[in-house]
Short mmCIF file of C-alpha atoms in Angstrom, two decimals:
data_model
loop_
_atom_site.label_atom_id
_atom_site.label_comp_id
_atom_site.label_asym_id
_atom_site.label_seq_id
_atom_site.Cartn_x
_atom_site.Cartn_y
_atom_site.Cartn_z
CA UNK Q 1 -116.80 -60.09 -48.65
CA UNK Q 2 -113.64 -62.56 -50.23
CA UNK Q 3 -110.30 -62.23 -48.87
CA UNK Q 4 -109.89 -63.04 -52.41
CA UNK Q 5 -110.88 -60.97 -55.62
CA UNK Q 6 -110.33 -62.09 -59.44
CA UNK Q 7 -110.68 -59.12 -61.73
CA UNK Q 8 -111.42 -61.01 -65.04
CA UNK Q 9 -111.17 -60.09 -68.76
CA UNK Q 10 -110.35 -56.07 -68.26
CA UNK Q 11 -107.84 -53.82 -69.54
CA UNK Q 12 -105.19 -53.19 -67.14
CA UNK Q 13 -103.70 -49.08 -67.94
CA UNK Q 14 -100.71 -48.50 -66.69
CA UNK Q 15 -98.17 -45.25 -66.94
CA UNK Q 16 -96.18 -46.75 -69.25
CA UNK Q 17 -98.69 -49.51 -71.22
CA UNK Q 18 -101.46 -51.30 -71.67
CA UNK Q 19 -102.18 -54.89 -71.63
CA UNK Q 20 -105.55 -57.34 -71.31
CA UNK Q 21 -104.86 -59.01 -67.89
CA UNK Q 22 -106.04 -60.62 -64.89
CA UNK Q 23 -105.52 -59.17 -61.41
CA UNK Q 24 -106.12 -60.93 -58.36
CA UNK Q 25 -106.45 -59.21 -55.13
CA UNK Q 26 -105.63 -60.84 -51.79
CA UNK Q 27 -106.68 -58.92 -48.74
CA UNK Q 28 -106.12 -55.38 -49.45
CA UNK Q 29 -102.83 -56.21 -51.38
CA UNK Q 30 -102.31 -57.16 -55.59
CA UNK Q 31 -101.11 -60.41 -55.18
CA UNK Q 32 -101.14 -61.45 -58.91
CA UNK Q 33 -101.45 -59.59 -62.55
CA UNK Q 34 -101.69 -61.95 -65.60
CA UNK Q 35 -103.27 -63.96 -68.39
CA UNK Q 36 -106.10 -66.51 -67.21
CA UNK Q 37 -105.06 -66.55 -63.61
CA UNK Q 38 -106.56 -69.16 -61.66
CA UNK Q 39 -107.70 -68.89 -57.72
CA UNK Q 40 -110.18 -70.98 -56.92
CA UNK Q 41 -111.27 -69.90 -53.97
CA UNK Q 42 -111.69 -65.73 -55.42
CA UNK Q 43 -114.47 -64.07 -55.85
CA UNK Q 44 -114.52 -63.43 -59.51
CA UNK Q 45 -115.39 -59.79 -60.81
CA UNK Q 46 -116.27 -59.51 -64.36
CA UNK Q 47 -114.75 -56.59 -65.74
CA UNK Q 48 -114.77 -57.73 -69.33
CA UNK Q 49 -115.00 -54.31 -71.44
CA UNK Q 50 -113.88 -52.50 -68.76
CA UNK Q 51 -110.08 -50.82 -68.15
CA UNK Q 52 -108.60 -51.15 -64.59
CA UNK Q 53 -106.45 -48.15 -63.38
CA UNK Q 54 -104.73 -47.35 -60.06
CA UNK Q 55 -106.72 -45.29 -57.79
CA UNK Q 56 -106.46 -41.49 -58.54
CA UNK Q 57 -103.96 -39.87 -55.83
CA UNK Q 58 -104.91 -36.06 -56.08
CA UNK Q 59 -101.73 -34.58 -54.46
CA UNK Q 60 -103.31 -31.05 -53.74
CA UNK Q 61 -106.33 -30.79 -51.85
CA UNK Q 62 -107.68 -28.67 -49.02
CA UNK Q 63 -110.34 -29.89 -46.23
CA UNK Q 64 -112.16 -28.30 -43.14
CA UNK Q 65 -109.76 -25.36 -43.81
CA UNK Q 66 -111.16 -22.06 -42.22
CA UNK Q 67 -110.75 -19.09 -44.52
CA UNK Q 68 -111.64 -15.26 -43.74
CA UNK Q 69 -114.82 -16.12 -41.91
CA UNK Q 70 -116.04 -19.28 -42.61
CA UNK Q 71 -114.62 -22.74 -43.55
CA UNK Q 72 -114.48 -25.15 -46.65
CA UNK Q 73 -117.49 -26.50 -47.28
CA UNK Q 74 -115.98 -30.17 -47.41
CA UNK Q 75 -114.42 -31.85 -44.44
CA UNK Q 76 -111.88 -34.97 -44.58
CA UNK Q 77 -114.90 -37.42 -44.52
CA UNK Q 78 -117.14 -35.45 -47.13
CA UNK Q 79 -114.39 -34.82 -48.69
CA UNK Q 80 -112.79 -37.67 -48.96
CA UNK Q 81 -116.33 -39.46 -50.23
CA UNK Q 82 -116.22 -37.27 -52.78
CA UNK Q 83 -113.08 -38.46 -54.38
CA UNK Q 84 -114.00 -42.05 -54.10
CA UNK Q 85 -116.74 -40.89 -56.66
CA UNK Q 86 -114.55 -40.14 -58.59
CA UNK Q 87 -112.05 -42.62 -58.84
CA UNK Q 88 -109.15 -41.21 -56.17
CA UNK Q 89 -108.48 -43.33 -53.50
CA UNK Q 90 -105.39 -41.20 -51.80
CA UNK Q 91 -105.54 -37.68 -51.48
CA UNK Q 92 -102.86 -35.09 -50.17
CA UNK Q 93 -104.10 -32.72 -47.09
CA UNK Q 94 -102.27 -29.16 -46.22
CA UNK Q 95 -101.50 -29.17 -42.69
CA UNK Q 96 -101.71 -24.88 -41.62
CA UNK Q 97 -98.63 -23.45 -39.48
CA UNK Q 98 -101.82 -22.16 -37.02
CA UNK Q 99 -100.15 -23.49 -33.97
CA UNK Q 100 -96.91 -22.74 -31.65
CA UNK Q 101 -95.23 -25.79 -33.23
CA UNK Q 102 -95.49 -27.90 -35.61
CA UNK Q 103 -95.84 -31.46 -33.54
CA UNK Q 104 -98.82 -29.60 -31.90
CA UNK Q 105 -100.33 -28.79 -36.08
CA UNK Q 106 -99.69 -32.32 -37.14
CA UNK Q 107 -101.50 -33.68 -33.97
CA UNK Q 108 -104.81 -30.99 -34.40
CA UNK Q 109 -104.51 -32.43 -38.12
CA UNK Q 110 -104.76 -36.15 -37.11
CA UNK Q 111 -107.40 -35.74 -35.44
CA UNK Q 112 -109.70 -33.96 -38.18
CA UNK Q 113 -108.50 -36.40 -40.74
CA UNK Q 114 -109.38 -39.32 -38.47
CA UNK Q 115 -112.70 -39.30 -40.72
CA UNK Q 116 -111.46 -40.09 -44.04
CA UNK Q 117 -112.96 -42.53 -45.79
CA UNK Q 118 -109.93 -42.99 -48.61
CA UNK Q 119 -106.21 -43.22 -47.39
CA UNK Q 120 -104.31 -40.19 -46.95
CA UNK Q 121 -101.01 -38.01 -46.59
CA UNK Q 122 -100.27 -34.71 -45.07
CA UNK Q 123 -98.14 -31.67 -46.60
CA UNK Q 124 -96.74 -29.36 -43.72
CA UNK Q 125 -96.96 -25.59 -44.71
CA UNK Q 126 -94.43 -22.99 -43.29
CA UNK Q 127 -95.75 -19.82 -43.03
CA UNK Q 128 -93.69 -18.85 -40.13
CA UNK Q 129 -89.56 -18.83 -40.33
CA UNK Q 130 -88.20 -18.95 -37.15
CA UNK Q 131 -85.85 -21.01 -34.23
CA UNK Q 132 -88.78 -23.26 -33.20
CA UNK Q 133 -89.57 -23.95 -36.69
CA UNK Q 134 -85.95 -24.63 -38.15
CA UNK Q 135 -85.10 -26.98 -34.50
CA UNK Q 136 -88.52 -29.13 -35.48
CA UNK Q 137 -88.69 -29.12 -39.59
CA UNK Q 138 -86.69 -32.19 -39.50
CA UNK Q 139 -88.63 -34.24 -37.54
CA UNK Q 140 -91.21 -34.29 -40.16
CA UNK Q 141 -90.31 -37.53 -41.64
CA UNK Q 142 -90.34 -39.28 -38.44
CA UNK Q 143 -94.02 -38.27 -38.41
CA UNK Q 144 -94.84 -39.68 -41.98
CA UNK Q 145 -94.37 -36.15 -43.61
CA UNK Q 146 -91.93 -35.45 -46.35
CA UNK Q 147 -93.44 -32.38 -47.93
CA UNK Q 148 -93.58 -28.86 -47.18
CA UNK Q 149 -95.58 -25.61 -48.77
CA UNK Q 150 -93.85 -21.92 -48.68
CA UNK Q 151 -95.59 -19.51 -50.29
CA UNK Q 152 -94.51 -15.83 -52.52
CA UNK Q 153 -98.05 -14.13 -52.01
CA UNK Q 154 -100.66 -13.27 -49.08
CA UNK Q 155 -98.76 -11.09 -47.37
CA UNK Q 156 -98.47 -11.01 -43.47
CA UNK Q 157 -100.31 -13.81 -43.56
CA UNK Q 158 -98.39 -16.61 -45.30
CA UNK Q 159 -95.71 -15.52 -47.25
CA UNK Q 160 -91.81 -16.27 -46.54
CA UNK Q 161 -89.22 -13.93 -47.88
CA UNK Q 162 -86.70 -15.37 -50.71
CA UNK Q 163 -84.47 -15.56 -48.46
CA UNK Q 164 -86.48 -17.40 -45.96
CA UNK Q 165 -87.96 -19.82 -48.45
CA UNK Q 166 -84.18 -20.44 -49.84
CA UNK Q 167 -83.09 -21.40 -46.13
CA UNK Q 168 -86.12 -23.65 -45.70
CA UNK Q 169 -85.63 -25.47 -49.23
CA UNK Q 170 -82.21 -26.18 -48.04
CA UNK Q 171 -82.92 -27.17 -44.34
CA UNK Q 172 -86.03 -29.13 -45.89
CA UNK Q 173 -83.75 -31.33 -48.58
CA UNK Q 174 -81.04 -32.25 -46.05
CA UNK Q 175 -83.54 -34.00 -44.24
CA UNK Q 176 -85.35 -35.44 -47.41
CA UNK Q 177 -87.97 -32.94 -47.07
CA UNK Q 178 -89.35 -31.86 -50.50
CA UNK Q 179 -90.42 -28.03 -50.63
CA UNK Q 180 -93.66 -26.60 -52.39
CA UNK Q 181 -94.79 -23.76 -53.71
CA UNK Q 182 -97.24 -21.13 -54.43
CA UNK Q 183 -95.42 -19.04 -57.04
CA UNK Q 184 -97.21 -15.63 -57.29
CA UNK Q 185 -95.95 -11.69 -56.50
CA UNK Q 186 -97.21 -10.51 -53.49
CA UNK Q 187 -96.26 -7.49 -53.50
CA UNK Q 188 -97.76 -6.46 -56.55
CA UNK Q 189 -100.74 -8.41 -55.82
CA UNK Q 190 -101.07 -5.83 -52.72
CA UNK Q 191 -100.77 -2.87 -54.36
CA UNK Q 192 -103.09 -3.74 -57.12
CA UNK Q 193 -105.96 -4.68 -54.88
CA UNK Q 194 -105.24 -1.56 -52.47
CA UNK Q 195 -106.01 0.95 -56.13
CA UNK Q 196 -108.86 -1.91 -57.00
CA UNK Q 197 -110.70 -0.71 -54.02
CA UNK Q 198 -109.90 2.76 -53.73
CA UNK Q 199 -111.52 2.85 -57.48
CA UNK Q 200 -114.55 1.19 -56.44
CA UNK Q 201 -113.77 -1.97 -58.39
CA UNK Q 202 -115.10 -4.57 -55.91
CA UNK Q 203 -116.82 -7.09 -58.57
CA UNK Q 204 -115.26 -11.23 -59.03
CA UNK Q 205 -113.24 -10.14 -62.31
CA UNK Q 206 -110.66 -7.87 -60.07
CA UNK Q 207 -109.44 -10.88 -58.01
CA UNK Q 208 -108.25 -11.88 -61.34
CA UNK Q 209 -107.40 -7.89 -62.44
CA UNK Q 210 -105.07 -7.86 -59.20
CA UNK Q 211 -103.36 -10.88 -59.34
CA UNK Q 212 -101.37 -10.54 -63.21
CA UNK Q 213 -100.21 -13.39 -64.81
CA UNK Q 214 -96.53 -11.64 -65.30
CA UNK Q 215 -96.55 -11.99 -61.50
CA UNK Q 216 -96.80 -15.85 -61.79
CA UNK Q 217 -94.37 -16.33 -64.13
CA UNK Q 218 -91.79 -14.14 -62.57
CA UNK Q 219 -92.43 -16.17 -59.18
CA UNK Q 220 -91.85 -19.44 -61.50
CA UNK Q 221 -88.55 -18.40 -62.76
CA UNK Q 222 -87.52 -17.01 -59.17
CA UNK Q 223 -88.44 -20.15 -57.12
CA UNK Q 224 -86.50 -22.14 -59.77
CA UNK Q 225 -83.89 -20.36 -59.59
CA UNK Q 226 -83.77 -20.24 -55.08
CA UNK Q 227 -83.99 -23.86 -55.76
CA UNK Q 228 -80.38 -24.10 -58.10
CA UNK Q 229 -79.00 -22.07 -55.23
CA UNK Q 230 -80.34 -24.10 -52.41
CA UNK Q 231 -78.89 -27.61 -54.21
CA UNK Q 232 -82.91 -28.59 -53.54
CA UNK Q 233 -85.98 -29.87 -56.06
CA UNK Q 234 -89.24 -28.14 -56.22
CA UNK Q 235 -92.48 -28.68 -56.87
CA UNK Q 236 -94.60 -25.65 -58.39
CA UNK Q 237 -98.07 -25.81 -57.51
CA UNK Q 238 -101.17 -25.22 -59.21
CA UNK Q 239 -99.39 -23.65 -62.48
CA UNK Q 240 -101.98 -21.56 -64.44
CA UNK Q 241 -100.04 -19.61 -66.70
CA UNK Q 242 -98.12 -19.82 -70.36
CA UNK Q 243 -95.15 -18.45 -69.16
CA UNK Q 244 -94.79 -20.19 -65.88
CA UNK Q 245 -95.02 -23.60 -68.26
CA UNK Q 246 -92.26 -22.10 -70.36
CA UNK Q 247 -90.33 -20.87 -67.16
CA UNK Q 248 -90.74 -24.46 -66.27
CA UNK Q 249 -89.65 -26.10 -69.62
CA UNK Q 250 -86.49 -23.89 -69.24
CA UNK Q 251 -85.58 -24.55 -65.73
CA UNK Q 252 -85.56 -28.40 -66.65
CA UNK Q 253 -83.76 -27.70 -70.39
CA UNK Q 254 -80.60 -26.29 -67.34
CA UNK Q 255 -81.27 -29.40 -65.74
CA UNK Q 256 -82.91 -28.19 -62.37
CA UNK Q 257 -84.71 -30.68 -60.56
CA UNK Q 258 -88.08 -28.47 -60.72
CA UNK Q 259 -91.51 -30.13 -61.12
CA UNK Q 260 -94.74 -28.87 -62.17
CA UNK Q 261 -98.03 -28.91 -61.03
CA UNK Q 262 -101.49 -27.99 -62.90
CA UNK Q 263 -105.26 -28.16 -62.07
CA UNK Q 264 -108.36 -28.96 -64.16
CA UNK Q 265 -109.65 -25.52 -64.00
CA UNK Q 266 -107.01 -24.39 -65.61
CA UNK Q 267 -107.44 -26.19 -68.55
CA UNK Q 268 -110.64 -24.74 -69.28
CA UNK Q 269 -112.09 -21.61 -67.81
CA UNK Q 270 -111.03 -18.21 -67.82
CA UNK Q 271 -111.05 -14.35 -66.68
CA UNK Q 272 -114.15 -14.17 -68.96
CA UNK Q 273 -116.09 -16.82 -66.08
CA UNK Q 274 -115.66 -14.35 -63.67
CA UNK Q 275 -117.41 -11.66 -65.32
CA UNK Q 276 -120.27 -13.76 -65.46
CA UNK Q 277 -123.30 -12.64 -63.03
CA UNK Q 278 -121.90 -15.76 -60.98
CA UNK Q 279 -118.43 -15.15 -61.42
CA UNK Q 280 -117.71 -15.85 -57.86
CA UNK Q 281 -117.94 -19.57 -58.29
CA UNK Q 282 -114.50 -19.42 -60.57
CA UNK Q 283 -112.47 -17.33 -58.01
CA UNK Q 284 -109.63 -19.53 -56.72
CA UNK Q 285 -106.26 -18.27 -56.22
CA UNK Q 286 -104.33 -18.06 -58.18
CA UNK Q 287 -107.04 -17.38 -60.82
CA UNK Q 288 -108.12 -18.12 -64.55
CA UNK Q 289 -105.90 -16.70 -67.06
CA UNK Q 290 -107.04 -17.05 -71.09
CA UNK Q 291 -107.80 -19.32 -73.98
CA UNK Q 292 -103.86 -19.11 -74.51
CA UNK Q 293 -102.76 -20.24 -71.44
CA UNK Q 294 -105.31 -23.11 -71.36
CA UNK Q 295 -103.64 -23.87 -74.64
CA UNK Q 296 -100.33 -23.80 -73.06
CA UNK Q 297 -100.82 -25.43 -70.22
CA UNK Q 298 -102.23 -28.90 -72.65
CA UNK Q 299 -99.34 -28.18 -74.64
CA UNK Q 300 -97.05 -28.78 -71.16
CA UNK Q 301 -99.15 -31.95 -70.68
CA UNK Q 302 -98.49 -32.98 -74.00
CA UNK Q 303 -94.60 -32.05 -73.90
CA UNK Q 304 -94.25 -34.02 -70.61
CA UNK Q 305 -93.27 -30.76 -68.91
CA UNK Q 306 -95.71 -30.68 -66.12
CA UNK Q 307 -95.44 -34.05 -63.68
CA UNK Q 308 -99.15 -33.87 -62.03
CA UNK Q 309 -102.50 -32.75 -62.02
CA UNK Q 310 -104.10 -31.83 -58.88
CA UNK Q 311 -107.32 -30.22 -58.12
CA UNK Q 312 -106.38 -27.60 -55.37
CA UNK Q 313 -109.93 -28.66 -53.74
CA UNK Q 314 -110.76 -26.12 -51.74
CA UNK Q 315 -114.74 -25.84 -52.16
CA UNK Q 316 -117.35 -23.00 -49.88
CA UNK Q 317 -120.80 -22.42 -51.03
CA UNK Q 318 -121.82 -20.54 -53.62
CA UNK Q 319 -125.13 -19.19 -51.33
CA UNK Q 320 -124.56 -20.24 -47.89
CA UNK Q 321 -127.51 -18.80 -46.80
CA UNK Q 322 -129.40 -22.10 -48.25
CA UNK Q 323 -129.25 -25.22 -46.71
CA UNK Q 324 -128.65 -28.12 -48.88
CA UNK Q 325 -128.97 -31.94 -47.81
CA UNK Q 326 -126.28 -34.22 -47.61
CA UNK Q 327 -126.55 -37.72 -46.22
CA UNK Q 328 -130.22 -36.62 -45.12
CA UNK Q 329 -129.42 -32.99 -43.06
CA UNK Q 330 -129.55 -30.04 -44.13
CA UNK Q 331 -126.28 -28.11 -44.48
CA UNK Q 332 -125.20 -24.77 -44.52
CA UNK Q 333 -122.01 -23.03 -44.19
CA UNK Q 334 -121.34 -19.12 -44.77
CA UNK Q 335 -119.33 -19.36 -48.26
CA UNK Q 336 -118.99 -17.08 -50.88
CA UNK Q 337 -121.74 -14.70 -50.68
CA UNK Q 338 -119.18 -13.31 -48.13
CA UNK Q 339 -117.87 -11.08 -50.51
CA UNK Q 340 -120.58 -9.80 -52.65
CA UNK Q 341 -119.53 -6.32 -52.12
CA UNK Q 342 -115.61 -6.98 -51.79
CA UNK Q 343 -114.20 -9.50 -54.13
CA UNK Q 344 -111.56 -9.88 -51.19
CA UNK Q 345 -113.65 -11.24 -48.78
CA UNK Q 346 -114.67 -13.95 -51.04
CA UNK Q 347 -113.25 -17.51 -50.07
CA UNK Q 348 -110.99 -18.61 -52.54
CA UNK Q 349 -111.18 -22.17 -53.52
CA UNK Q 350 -113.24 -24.41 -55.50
CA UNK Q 351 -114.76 -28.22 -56.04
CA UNK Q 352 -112.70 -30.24 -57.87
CA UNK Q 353 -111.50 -33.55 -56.40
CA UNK Q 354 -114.49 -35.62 -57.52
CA UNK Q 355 -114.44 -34.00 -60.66
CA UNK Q 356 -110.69 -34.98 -61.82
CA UNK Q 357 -110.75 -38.19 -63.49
CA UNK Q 358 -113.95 -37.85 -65.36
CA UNK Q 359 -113.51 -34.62 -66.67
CA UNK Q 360 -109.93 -35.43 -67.81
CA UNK Q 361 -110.38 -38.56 -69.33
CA UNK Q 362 -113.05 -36.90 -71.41
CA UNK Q 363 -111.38 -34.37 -72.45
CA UNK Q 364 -107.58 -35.16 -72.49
CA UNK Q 365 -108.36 -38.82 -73.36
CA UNK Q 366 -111.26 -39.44 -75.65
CA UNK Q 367 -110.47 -35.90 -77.06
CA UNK Q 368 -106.74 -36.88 -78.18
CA UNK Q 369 -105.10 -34.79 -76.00
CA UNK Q 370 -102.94 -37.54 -74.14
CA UNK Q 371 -102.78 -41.27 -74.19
CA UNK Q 372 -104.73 -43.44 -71.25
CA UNK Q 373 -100.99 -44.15 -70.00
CA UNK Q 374 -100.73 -40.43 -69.35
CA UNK Q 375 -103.47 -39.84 -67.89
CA UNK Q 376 -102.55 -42.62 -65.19
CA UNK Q 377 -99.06 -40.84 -64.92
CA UNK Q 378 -100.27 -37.75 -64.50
CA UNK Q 379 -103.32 -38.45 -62.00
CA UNK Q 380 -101.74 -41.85 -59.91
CA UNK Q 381 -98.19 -42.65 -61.01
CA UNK Q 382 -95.92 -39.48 -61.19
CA UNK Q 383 -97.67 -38.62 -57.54
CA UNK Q 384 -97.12 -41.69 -56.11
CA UNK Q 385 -93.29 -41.21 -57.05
CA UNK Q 386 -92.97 -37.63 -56.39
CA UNK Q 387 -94.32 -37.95 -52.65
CA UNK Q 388 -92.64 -41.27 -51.47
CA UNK Q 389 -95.73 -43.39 -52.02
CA UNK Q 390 -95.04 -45.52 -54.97
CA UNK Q 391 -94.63 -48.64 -55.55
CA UNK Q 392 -97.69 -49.44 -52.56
CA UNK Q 393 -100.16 -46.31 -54.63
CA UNK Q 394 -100.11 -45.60 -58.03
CA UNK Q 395 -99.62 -48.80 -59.66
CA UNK Q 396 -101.28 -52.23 -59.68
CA UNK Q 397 -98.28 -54.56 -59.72
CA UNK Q 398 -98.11 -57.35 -57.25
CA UNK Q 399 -97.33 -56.03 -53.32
CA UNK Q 400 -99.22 -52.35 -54.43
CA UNK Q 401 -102.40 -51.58 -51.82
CA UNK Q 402 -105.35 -53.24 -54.07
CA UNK Q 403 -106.53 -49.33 -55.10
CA UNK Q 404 -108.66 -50.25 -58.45
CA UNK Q 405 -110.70 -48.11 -60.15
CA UNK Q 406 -113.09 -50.21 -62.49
CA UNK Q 407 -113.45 -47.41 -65.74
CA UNK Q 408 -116.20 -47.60 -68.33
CA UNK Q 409 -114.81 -46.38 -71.13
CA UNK Q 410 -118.26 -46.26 -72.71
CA UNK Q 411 -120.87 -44.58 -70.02
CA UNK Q 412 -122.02 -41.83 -71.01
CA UNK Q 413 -122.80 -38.89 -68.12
CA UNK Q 414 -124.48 -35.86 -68.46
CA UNK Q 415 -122.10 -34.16 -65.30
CA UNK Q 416 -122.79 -31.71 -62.27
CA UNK Q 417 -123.67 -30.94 -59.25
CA UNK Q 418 -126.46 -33.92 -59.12
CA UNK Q 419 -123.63 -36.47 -60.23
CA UNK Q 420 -120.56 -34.90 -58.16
CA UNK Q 421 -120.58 -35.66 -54.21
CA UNK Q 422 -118.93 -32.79 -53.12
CA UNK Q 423 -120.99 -30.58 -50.25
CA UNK Q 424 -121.46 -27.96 -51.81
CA UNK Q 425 -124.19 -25.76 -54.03
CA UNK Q 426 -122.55 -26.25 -57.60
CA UNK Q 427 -120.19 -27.29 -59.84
CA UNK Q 428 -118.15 -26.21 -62.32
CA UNK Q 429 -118.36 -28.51 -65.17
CA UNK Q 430 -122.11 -27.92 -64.73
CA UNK Q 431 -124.01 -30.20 -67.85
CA UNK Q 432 -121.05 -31.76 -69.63
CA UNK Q 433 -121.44 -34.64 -71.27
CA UNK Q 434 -118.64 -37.06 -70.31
CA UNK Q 435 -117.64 -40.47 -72.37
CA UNK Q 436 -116.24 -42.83 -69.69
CA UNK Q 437 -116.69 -42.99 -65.69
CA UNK Q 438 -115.44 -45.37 -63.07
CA UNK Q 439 -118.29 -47.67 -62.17
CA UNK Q 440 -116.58 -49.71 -59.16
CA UNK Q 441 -114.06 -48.39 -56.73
CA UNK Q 442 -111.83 -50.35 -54.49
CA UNK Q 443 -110.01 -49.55 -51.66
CA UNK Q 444 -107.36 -52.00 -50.82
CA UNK Q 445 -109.79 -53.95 -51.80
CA UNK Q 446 -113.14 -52.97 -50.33
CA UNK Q 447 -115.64 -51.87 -52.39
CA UNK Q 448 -116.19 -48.30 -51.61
CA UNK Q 449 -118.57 -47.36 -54.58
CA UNK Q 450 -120.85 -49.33 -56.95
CA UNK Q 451 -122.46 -47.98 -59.81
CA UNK Q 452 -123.01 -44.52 -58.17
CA UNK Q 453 -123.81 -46.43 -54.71
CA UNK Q 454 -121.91 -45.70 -51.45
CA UNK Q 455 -120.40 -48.54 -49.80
CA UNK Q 456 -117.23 -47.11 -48.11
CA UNK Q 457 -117.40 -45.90 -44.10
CA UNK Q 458 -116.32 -42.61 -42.59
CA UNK Q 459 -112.88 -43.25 -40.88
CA UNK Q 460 -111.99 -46.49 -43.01
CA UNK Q 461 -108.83 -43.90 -44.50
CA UNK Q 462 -105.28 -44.72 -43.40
CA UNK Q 463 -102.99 -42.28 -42.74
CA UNK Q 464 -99.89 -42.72 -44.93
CA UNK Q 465 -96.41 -42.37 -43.66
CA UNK Q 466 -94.51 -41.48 -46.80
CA UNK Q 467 -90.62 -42.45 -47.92
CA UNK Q 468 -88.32 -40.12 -49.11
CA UNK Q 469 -89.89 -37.99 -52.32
CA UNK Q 470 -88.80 -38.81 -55.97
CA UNK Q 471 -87.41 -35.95 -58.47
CA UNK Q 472 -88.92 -37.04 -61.88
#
């Protein structure tokens, strides 16, 4: 392959414009965007027709995490194929407090992601408040992490109290550490699923039943408001509800450095999908809400309240008692038929992080609902910023990591399961027909995908040692 690439005659889409350019690629690095560039000793890539966008960064992913009593279904190599599919070339990996300290859970981290095949960062949750972890929380940056999750729900499992999560948001900001969260009610949540099953309610619909969307936005409003008290920005993750986006909008209107977070499925599914015979495919947490929150939650997109969309890919089998084949084995892992008596004991999580950038460029592009400039901002850009990555990710100016996704505005793709490369048994967006899909994929400039065709190599992902996070 060149040490030198020419990208000729495309469309380069930025987060703020876009403009017919050049871009010439030396190494793995941009070293040039412009009108009729000259290199003559570049390869020369014909993108004429085509637009040329950063690499998706999905900021919210989960791999080879074990859940109840099995694991998900995609680990940080199938995973990470997956998104290169797609169009993301950086994804963002939860590290779980499962260990006496935390240098011991980054380490047992390392050396699962050590099979990525796209570059790759590392949020540290904190499900446990104590000495060890407030004496070693601020050697996290040293290690290349800047981020950490706390959580409001599960319970004796991962939750922090508000008082906890207000001492870690402050600990976590003196040392440049920006804090997550997972803004739900746990204690309701536990009392509705204890009278759930005491009825005999045990079908998919109840994980949604038990988990009310009041309980979301209360947790919104209450995070934001830990965070004016801890002098510390947060980032809300995986928002799903109207009234978390308008506890959002107001905790910015008072000028609180809180940022927002939403996911493709909650754009377009609801409670309704899991009351299908199938319902179990849609259970994440937290879940679906209604046709009015999807509403809402474009309308935050629209407004500019929301900064990202993530996936929260976190995918198990539908039927793990059938094998599938992947890469030429057969493959099965126990996954959601786990809880077809007990909607608790099904894994919670979904596919999602090849899915992304097609999907949303379908439907928030072609179909009006933002600009091709937001859709970079929202899927490469504002991540990039937010989590101390930008300007080497999420942009292609000269000095950024050559992360180019070639985009056919024009192909047409009937969508699923056959198209996606996620290991798993189904997907969600099942025969859609999509308008535009990324057709090459570089990775600081190799090649990783052609035309549906896999190029890339399991381990060829970098870990990423991020800077200090951005509040936008």
């Amino acid at each position: 392959m060149s040490t030198k690439l020419l990208f000729r005659g495309g469309t380069l889409v930025t987060a703020s414009e876009m403009l017919e350019a050049d871009v010439l690629v030396a190494g793995e690095k941009i070293a040039a965007v412009g009108r009729d560039l000259v290199a003559a000793d570049a390869e020369v890539v014909d993108v004429r027709g085509k637009f040329l966008l950063p690499g998706g960064i999905d900021p919210h992913v989960h791999y080879d995490l074990p859940m109840f009593d099995t694991v998900s279904s995609d680990d940080h190599y199938t995973g990470t194929k997956a998104a290169a599919f797609g169009g993301t070339t950086t994804v963002m990996d939860f590290i779980p407090q499962d260990w006496p300290t935390l240098e011991e859970a980054v380490q047992a981290w390392h050396q699962k992601a050590a099979k990525a095949a796209v570059d790759y960062g590392f949020h540290m949750n904190i499900t446990r408040w104590d000495e060890r972890t407030r004496a070693e929380l601020p050697r996290l940056p040293a290690w290349g992490i800047t981020t950490i999750k706390v959580f409001m729900a599960y319970n004796g499992r991962l939750r922090l109290q508000d008082g906890e999560i207000f001492a870690a948001m402050r600990l976590a900001w003196q040392h440049g550490i920006l804090t997550m969260l997972h803004a739900e009610n746990g204690d309701v949540i536990d009392i509705l699923v204890r009278e759930a099953l005491e009825a005999g309610h045990t079908e998919p619909i109840w994980h949604a039943r038990t988990r009310p969307a009041e309980g979301a936005v209360d947790a919104v409003l209450r995070g934001a408001m830990l965070a004016a008290q801890a002098e510390a920005p947060l980032y809300i993750v995986h928002m799903n509800t109207a009234g978390g986006a308008e506890m959002l909008r107001y905790a910015r209107e008072q000028g609180l450095p809180v940022m927002g977070e939403t996911c493709p499925q909650y754009l377009f599914f609801t409670e309704d999908d899991l009351a299908r015979p199938d319902g179990a495919k849609w259970i994440c947490s937290p879940p679906m809400r209604t046709r009015d929150d999807n509403e809402m939650l474009w309308y935050a997109l629209e407004q500019g309240w929301m900064s990202t969309i993530g996936t929260d890919h976190c995918p198990f089998f539908y039927d793990g008692t059938k094998p599938i084949v992947y890469e030429g084995e057969e493959v099965a892992i126990p996954g959601k038929e786990l809880g077809k008596d007990d909607f608790t004991k099904i894994p919670n999580g979904l596919p999602g992080v090849g899915d992304r950038l097609p999907v949303l460029w379908t439907k928030g592009v072609v179909e009006g609902r933002f600009t091709p400039q937001q859709f970079v901002a929202y899927t490469s850009t504002n991540p990039a910023k937010i989590f101390g990555l930008y300007p080497r990710k999420g942009t292609l100016m000269p000095g950024a990591d050559a992360d180019i996704a070639v985009w056919d505005p024009d192909r047409k793709v009937t969508y699923g399961v056959a198209v996606a490369q996620h290991r798993t048994d189904y997907n969600l967006y099942e025969g859609w027909e999509l308008t535009g899909f990324p057709v090459q994929v570089y990775l600081r400039g190799h090649l990783i995908v052609r035309e549906g065709e896999w190029l890339g190599k399991r381990g060829m992902g970098r870990f990423l040692k991020r800077g200090r996070p951005m509040v936008l």
